[in-house]
Short mmCIF file of C-alpha atoms in Angstrom, two decimals:
data_model
loop_
_atom_site.label_atom_id
_atom_site.label_comp_id
_atom_site.label_asym_id
_atom_site.label_seq_id
_atom_site.Cartn_x
_atom_site.Cartn_y
_atom_site.Cartn_z
CA MET A 15 -5.26 -63.44 143.25
CA SER A 16 -8.32 -65.33 142.05
CA LEU A 17 -11.07 -65.26 144.77
CA ARG A 18 -12.49 -68.73 144.81
CA SER A 19 -13.92 -68.96 148.36
CA TRP A 20 -15.95 -66.09 149.98
CA LEU A 21 -16.67 -67.02 153.57
CA PHE A 22 -19.50 -65.35 155.44
CA VAL A 23 -19.15 -64.30 159.07
CA PRO A 24 -22.09 -62.88 161.03
CA GLY A 25 -21.65 -59.13 161.62
CA ASN A 26 -23.00 -59.59 165.20
CA ARG A 27 -20.37 -62.09 166.25
CA PRO A 28 -17.07 -60.09 166.53
CA GLU A 29 -15.37 -63.03 168.34
CA ARG A 30 -15.49 -64.92 165.05
CA PHE A 31 -14.08 -62.13 162.85
CA GLU A 32 -10.37 -63.11 163.35
CA LYS A 33 -11.23 -66.74 163.06
CA ALA A 34 -12.84 -66.11 159.72
CA LEU A 35 -9.73 -64.42 158.51
CA ALA A 36 -7.61 -67.36 159.59
CA ALA A 37 -9.92 -70.02 158.06
CA GLY A 38 -8.18 -70.14 154.75
CA ALA A 39 -10.73 -68.56 152.49
CA ASP A 40 -9.68 -66.21 149.75
CA ALA A 41 -12.16 -63.48 150.90
CA VAL A 42 -14.24 -62.80 153.89
CA ILE A 43 -17.87 -61.29 153.89
CA VAL A 44 -18.92 -59.71 157.15
CA ASP A 45 -22.66 -60.02 157.06
CA LEU A 46 -24.85 -57.22 158.37
CA GLU A 47 -28.03 -58.48 156.52
CA ASP A 48 -29.40 -62.07 156.99
CA ALA A 49 -27.10 -63.07 159.75
CA VAL A 50 -28.08 -60.13 162.11
CA PRO A 51 -31.52 -59.97 163.68
CA LEU A 52 -33.55 -56.70 163.36
CA ALA A 53 -32.83 -55.61 166.97
CA GLY A 54 -29.07 -55.95 166.51
CA LYS A 55 -28.56 -54.13 163.21
CA ILE A 56 -27.11 -50.86 164.70
CA THR A 57 -24.90 -52.57 167.29
CA ALA A 58 -23.61 -54.95 164.67
CA ARG A 59 -22.66 -52.18 162.35
CA ALA A 60 -20.81 -50.37 165.10
CA GLN A 61 -18.77 -53.44 166.09
CA VAL A 62 -17.92 -54.16 162.46
CA ARG A 63 -16.67 -50.62 161.79
CA GLU A 64 -14.66 -50.62 165.01
CA TRP A 65 -13.00 -53.85 163.96
CA LEU A 66 -12.41 -52.71 160.36
CA ALA A 67 -10.94 -49.38 161.47
CA GLY A 68 -8.53 -51.14 164.05
CA GLU A 69 -7.67 -54.71 164.49
CA ALA A 70 -8.35 -55.82 160.92
CA ALA A 71 -6.55 -52.96 159.30
CA ALA A 72 -3.13 -54.66 159.15
CA GLY A 73 -4.39 -57.90 157.26
CA ASN A 74 -4.09 -58.64 153.67
CA ILE A 75 -7.13 -60.93 153.13
CA PRO A 76 -9.86 -58.93 151.34
CA ILE A 77 -12.72 -58.13 153.61
CA TYR A 78 -16.19 -57.34 152.11
CA VAL A 79 -19.30 -56.24 153.98
CA ARG A 80 -22.73 -57.33 152.96
CA ILE A 81 -24.74 -54.33 153.96
CA ASN A 82 -28.49 -54.28 154.30
CA ALA A 83 -30.75 -53.88 151.30
CA VAL A 84 -31.69 -50.40 149.88
CA THR A 85 -35.36 -50.90 150.89
CA THR A 86 -34.41 -51.05 154.63
CA ASP A 87 -33.87 -48.37 157.21
CA TRP A 88 -30.21 -49.38 157.49
CA PHE A 89 -28.92 -49.11 153.89
CA ALA A 90 -27.75 -45.38 154.11
CA ASP A 91 -26.22 -45.65 157.45
CA ASP A 92 -24.43 -48.87 156.50
CA VAL A 93 -22.91 -47.03 153.52
CA ARG A 94 -22.06 -43.95 155.45
CA ALA A 95 -20.29 -46.08 158.14
CA LEU A 96 -18.31 -48.34 155.96
CA ALA A 97 -17.80 -47.22 152.33
CA ALA A 98 -14.99 -44.85 153.27
CA LEU A 99 -12.98 -47.29 155.36
CA PRO A 100 -9.79 -48.37 153.44
CA ARG A 101 -9.90 -51.95 154.80
CA VAL A 102 -13.24 -52.52 153.31
CA ALA A 103 -12.34 -54.08 149.85
CA GLY A 104 -15.93 -53.94 148.77
CA LEU A 105 -19.69 -53.76 149.62
CA VAL A 106 -21.81 -56.70 148.81
CA VAL A 107 -25.24 -55.15 147.94
CA PRO A 108 -28.17 -57.46 148.47
CA LYS A 109 -31.38 -57.45 146.58
CA ALA A 110 -29.65 -55.46 143.80
CA GLU A 111 -32.12 -54.56 141.03
CA ASP A 112 -30.85 -51.54 139.44
CA ALA A 113 -27.72 -49.40 138.78
CA ALA A 114 -29.11 -46.49 140.96
CA THR A 115 -28.83 -48.77 144.10
CA LEU A 116 -25.23 -49.54 143.38
CA ILE A 117 -24.30 -45.97 142.71
CA ALA A 118 -25.82 -45.11 146.04
CA ALA A 119 -23.80 -47.78 147.73
CA ALA A 120 -20.62 -46.16 146.72
CA THR A 121 -21.52 -42.73 148.26
CA GLY A 122 -18.43 -41.34 149.94
CA ALA A 123 -16.53 -44.46 149.03
CA HIS A 124 -12.71 -44.65 149.10
CA ASP A 125 -11.07 -44.81 145.67
CA ALA A 126 -10.48 -48.56 145.66
CA LEU A 127 -13.91 -49.67 146.96
CA ARG A 128 -15.57 -52.22 144.85
CA ILE A 129 -19.27 -52.97 144.49
CA VAL A 130 -20.53 -56.55 144.32
CA PRO A 131 -24.20 -56.90 143.48
CA LEU A 132 -26.02 -59.92 144.84
CA ILE A 133 -28.51 -61.09 142.13
CA GLU A 134 -31.52 -62.59 143.93
CA SER A 135 -34.69 -61.66 142.00
CA ALA A 136 -36.46 -61.76 138.63
CA ARG A 137 -36.26 -57.99 138.58
CA ALA A 138 -32.49 -58.17 138.91
CA PHE A 139 -32.24 -60.45 135.92
CA GLY A 140 -34.39 -57.87 134.03
CA GLY A 141 -31.80 -55.23 134.58
CA LEU A 142 -28.77 -57.41 134.57
CA ASP A 143 -26.71 -55.73 131.80
CA ALA A 144 -27.13 -52.38 133.45
CA ILE A 145 -26.11 -53.71 136.87
CA ALA A 146 -23.07 -55.48 135.57
CA ALA A 147 -21.96 -52.32 133.78
CA SER A 148 -22.46 -50.09 136.73
CA PRO A 149 -19.43 -48.17 138.08
CA ARG A 150 -17.16 -49.94 140.53
CA VAL A 151 -18.90 -53.33 140.05
CA GLU A 152 -16.17 -55.96 140.47
CA ARG A 153 -18.27 -59.09 139.81
CA LEU A 154 -21.74 -60.47 140.22
CA MET A 155 -22.93 -62.92 142.98
CA PHE A 156 -25.85 -65.31 142.60
CA GLY A 157 -28.13 -65.35 145.56
CA THR A 158 -29.66 -68.85 144.60
CA ILE A 159 -31.82 -69.46 147.65
CA ASP A 160 -33.61 -66.08 147.57
CA PHE A 161 -33.99 -66.15 143.83
CA GLN A 162 -35.63 -69.57 143.85
CA LEU A 163 -38.10 -68.18 146.51
CA ASP A 164 -38.73 -65.08 144.41
CA ILE A 165 -39.47 -66.74 141.11
CA GLY A 166 -40.96 -70.06 142.39
CA ILE A 167 -38.27 -72.41 141.21
CA GLU A 168 -37.62 -75.65 143.09
CA GLY A 169 -34.11 -76.93 142.74
CA ASP A 170 -30.60 -75.72 142.30
CA GLY A 171 -29.34 -77.82 139.48
CA ASP A 172 -30.60 -77.71 135.93
CA GLU A 173 -33.49 -75.54 137.14
CA LEU A 174 -31.01 -72.61 137.40
CA LEU A 175 -28.90 -73.38 134.46
CA TYR A 176 -30.41 -70.67 132.31
CA PHE A 177 -29.92 -68.12 135.02
CA ARG A 178 -26.32 -69.06 135.87
CA SER A 179 -25.53 -68.78 132.23
CA GLN A 180 -26.98 -65.27 132.09
CA LEU A 181 -24.68 -64.11 134.79
CA THR A 182 -21.59 -65.50 132.96
CA LEU A 183 -22.59 -63.81 129.74
CA ALA A 184 -23.52 -60.50 131.42
CA SER A 185 -20.17 -60.44 133.30
CA ARG A 186 -18.26 -61.04 130.07
CA LEU A 187 -20.05 -58.39 128.15
CA ALA A 188 -19.43 -55.98 130.93
CA GLY A 189 -15.74 -56.84 131.20
CA ILE A 190 -16.01 -57.56 134.92
CA GLY A 191 -14.77 -60.57 136.85
CA ALA A 192 -16.45 -63.96 136.51
CA PRO A 193 -19.33 -64.54 138.69
CA VAL A 194 -19.62 -66.08 142.15
CA ASP A 195 -22.06 -68.94 142.75
CA GLY A 196 -24.43 -69.11 145.69
CA VAL A 197 -24.08 -71.19 148.82
CA THR A 198 -24.28 -74.86 149.33
CA THR A 199 -26.36 -75.38 152.42
CA VAL A 200 -24.54 -78.70 153.38
CA PHE A 201 -21.34 -78.05 155.11
CA ASP A 202 -20.22 -81.58 156.22
CA ASP A 203 -20.08 -83.40 152.87
CA ALA A 204 -17.13 -82.38 151.01
CA ASP A 205 -18.19 -84.44 147.86
CA VAL A 206 -21.43 -82.60 147.42
CA ILE A 207 -19.70 -79.15 147.88
CA GLU A 208 -17.11 -79.98 145.48
CA GLN A 209 -19.61 -81.25 142.82
CA GLU A 210 -21.73 -78.19 143.03
CA ALA A 211 -18.69 -75.91 142.92
CA ARG A 212 -17.46 -77.87 139.75
CA ARG A 213 -20.78 -77.41 138.18
CA ALA A 214 -20.51 -73.60 138.72
CA ARG A 215 -17.00 -73.65 137.27
CA ARG A 216 -18.24 -75.45 134.07
CA LEU A 217 -20.69 -72.72 133.59
CA GLY A 218 -18.02 -70.04 133.83
CA PHE A 219 -18.15 -69.14 137.52
CA ARG A 220 -14.84 -68.68 139.26
CA GLY A 221 -15.87 -68.53 142.91
CA LYS A 222 -18.38 -69.70 145.47
CA LEU A 223 -19.96 -68.41 148.53
CA CYS A 224 -19.28 -70.38 151.75
CA ILE A 225 -21.23 -70.41 154.94
CA HIS A 226 -18.85 -72.52 156.89
CA PRO A 227 -15.08 -72.88 157.10
CA LYS A 228 -15.59 -76.66 156.36
CA GLN A 229 -16.55 -75.85 152.90
CA ILE A 230 -13.40 -74.00 151.93
CA ALA A 231 -11.16 -76.90 150.98
CA ALA A 232 -13.78 -78.46 148.76
CA VAL A 233 -14.41 -75.29 146.91
CA HIS A 234 -10.66 -74.77 146.40
CA ALA A 235 -10.41 -78.34 145.12
CA ALA A 236 -13.21 -77.61 142.63
CA PHE A 237 -11.54 -74.64 141.18
CA ALA A 238 -8.06 -76.03 141.05
CA TRP A 239 -6.71 -77.53 137.82
CA ARG A 240 -6.25 -81.29 137.90
CA ASP A 241 -2.83 -82.80 137.26
CA ASP A 242 -3.75 -84.11 133.88
CA ASP A 243 -5.16 -80.64 132.88
CA ILE A 244 -1.70 -79.06 133.90
CA ALA A 245 0.18 -81.88 132.01
CA TRP A 246 -1.89 -81.38 128.87
CA ALA A 247 -1.32 -77.63 129.05
CA ARG A 248 2.52 -77.97 129.28
CA ARG A 249 2.50 -80.36 126.28
CA VAL A 250 0.46 -78.05 124.25
CA VAL A 251 2.71 -74.96 125.07
CA ALA A 252 5.85 -77.23 124.33
CA ALA A 253 4.39 -78.43 120.97
CA ALA A 254 3.56 -74.87 119.90
CA GLU A 255 6.86 -73.42 120.83
CA ALA A 256 8.75 -76.36 119.17
CA SER A 257 6.75 -75.77 115.84
CA GLY A 258 8.19 -72.25 115.48
CA GLY A 259 4.79 -70.79 114.56
CA ALA A 260 3.78 -73.62 112.13
CA ALA A 261 0.59 -75.53 112.48
CA VAL A 262 0.89 -78.47 114.90
CA ALA A 263 -1.18 -81.38 115.97
CA LEU A 264 -1.18 -83.04 119.35
CA ASP A 265 -3.07 -86.20 120.25
CA GLY A 266 -4.65 -86.20 116.78
CA LYS A 267 -6.09 -82.64 117.34
CA MET A 268 -4.97 -79.34 115.94
CA VAL A 269 -3.47 -76.85 118.26
CA ASP A 270 -4.93 -73.53 117.17
CA ALA A 271 -4.93 -70.16 118.88
CA PRO A 272 -7.79 -70.77 121.22
CA VAL A 273 -6.36 -74.10 122.27
CA LEU A 274 -2.97 -72.52 123.00
CA ALA A 275 -4.66 -69.67 124.85
CA LYS A 276 -6.42 -72.07 127.12
CA ALA A 277 -3.11 -74.06 127.89
CA ARG A 278 -1.41 -70.74 128.76
CA GLU A 279 -4.31 -69.76 130.98
CA ILE A 280 -4.00 -72.88 132.96
CA LEU A 281 -0.10 -72.43 133.41
CA VAL A 282 -0.27 -68.77 134.32
CA SER A 283 -2.83 -69.54 137.03
CA LEU A 284 -0.46 -71.99 138.82
CA PRO A 285 1.09 -70.82 142.09
CA GLY A 286 4.75 -69.86 142.00
#
């Protein structure tokens, strides 16, 4: 399943865990980092571990945990407590800047655990290829807000175009999943959310971080194929099949191998 929406839920709010799973997101990220105050880190970790080892075990929605950064006192204990739990699909590693950190995050991990580096600093982009190629890395996430602060950029649009493109390229070269874009801070304006998600999609991203359940529908709409895209794909495939392998034109344009591949990609992604 394509993971379009990744919904954060605070790790110190166990009463929200099941609600997050029921919100309709493709994946849930239980957050032990930014969402949890310093004094609550240990308690939150224990609550998350208890839930993942018990009530959440029977579910089928992927659950990821954003652990604390490697530079904190909680990183090693987060990994020790969570990496071996089968219900944890992956660990989101904040402030990821080198492969060594990601290898450390997989210490004692179960066989299927995936690592998702959160790219949030200039140093991370300096080592991007090594990060993307690190063992167990499933895909990259862009921590746009922290990155803007780190590098002194103001703005989330064209100002970050170069960096978003780098994430797409590095992911492709490493053979991992397409990257996931950062959050939209607005959660009550569906048009803004969908526009920002569509921008990310045009740049090769295939998912987006969400901070509120209200954002999910708009994100899904942005990553869905439009009716005219689907109709075009069906016409392309039909024309190619009818040609028996001969060169064929459609709407005044040649249907060559890349065009046919794109049409098939659209049709394969449709539900059912």
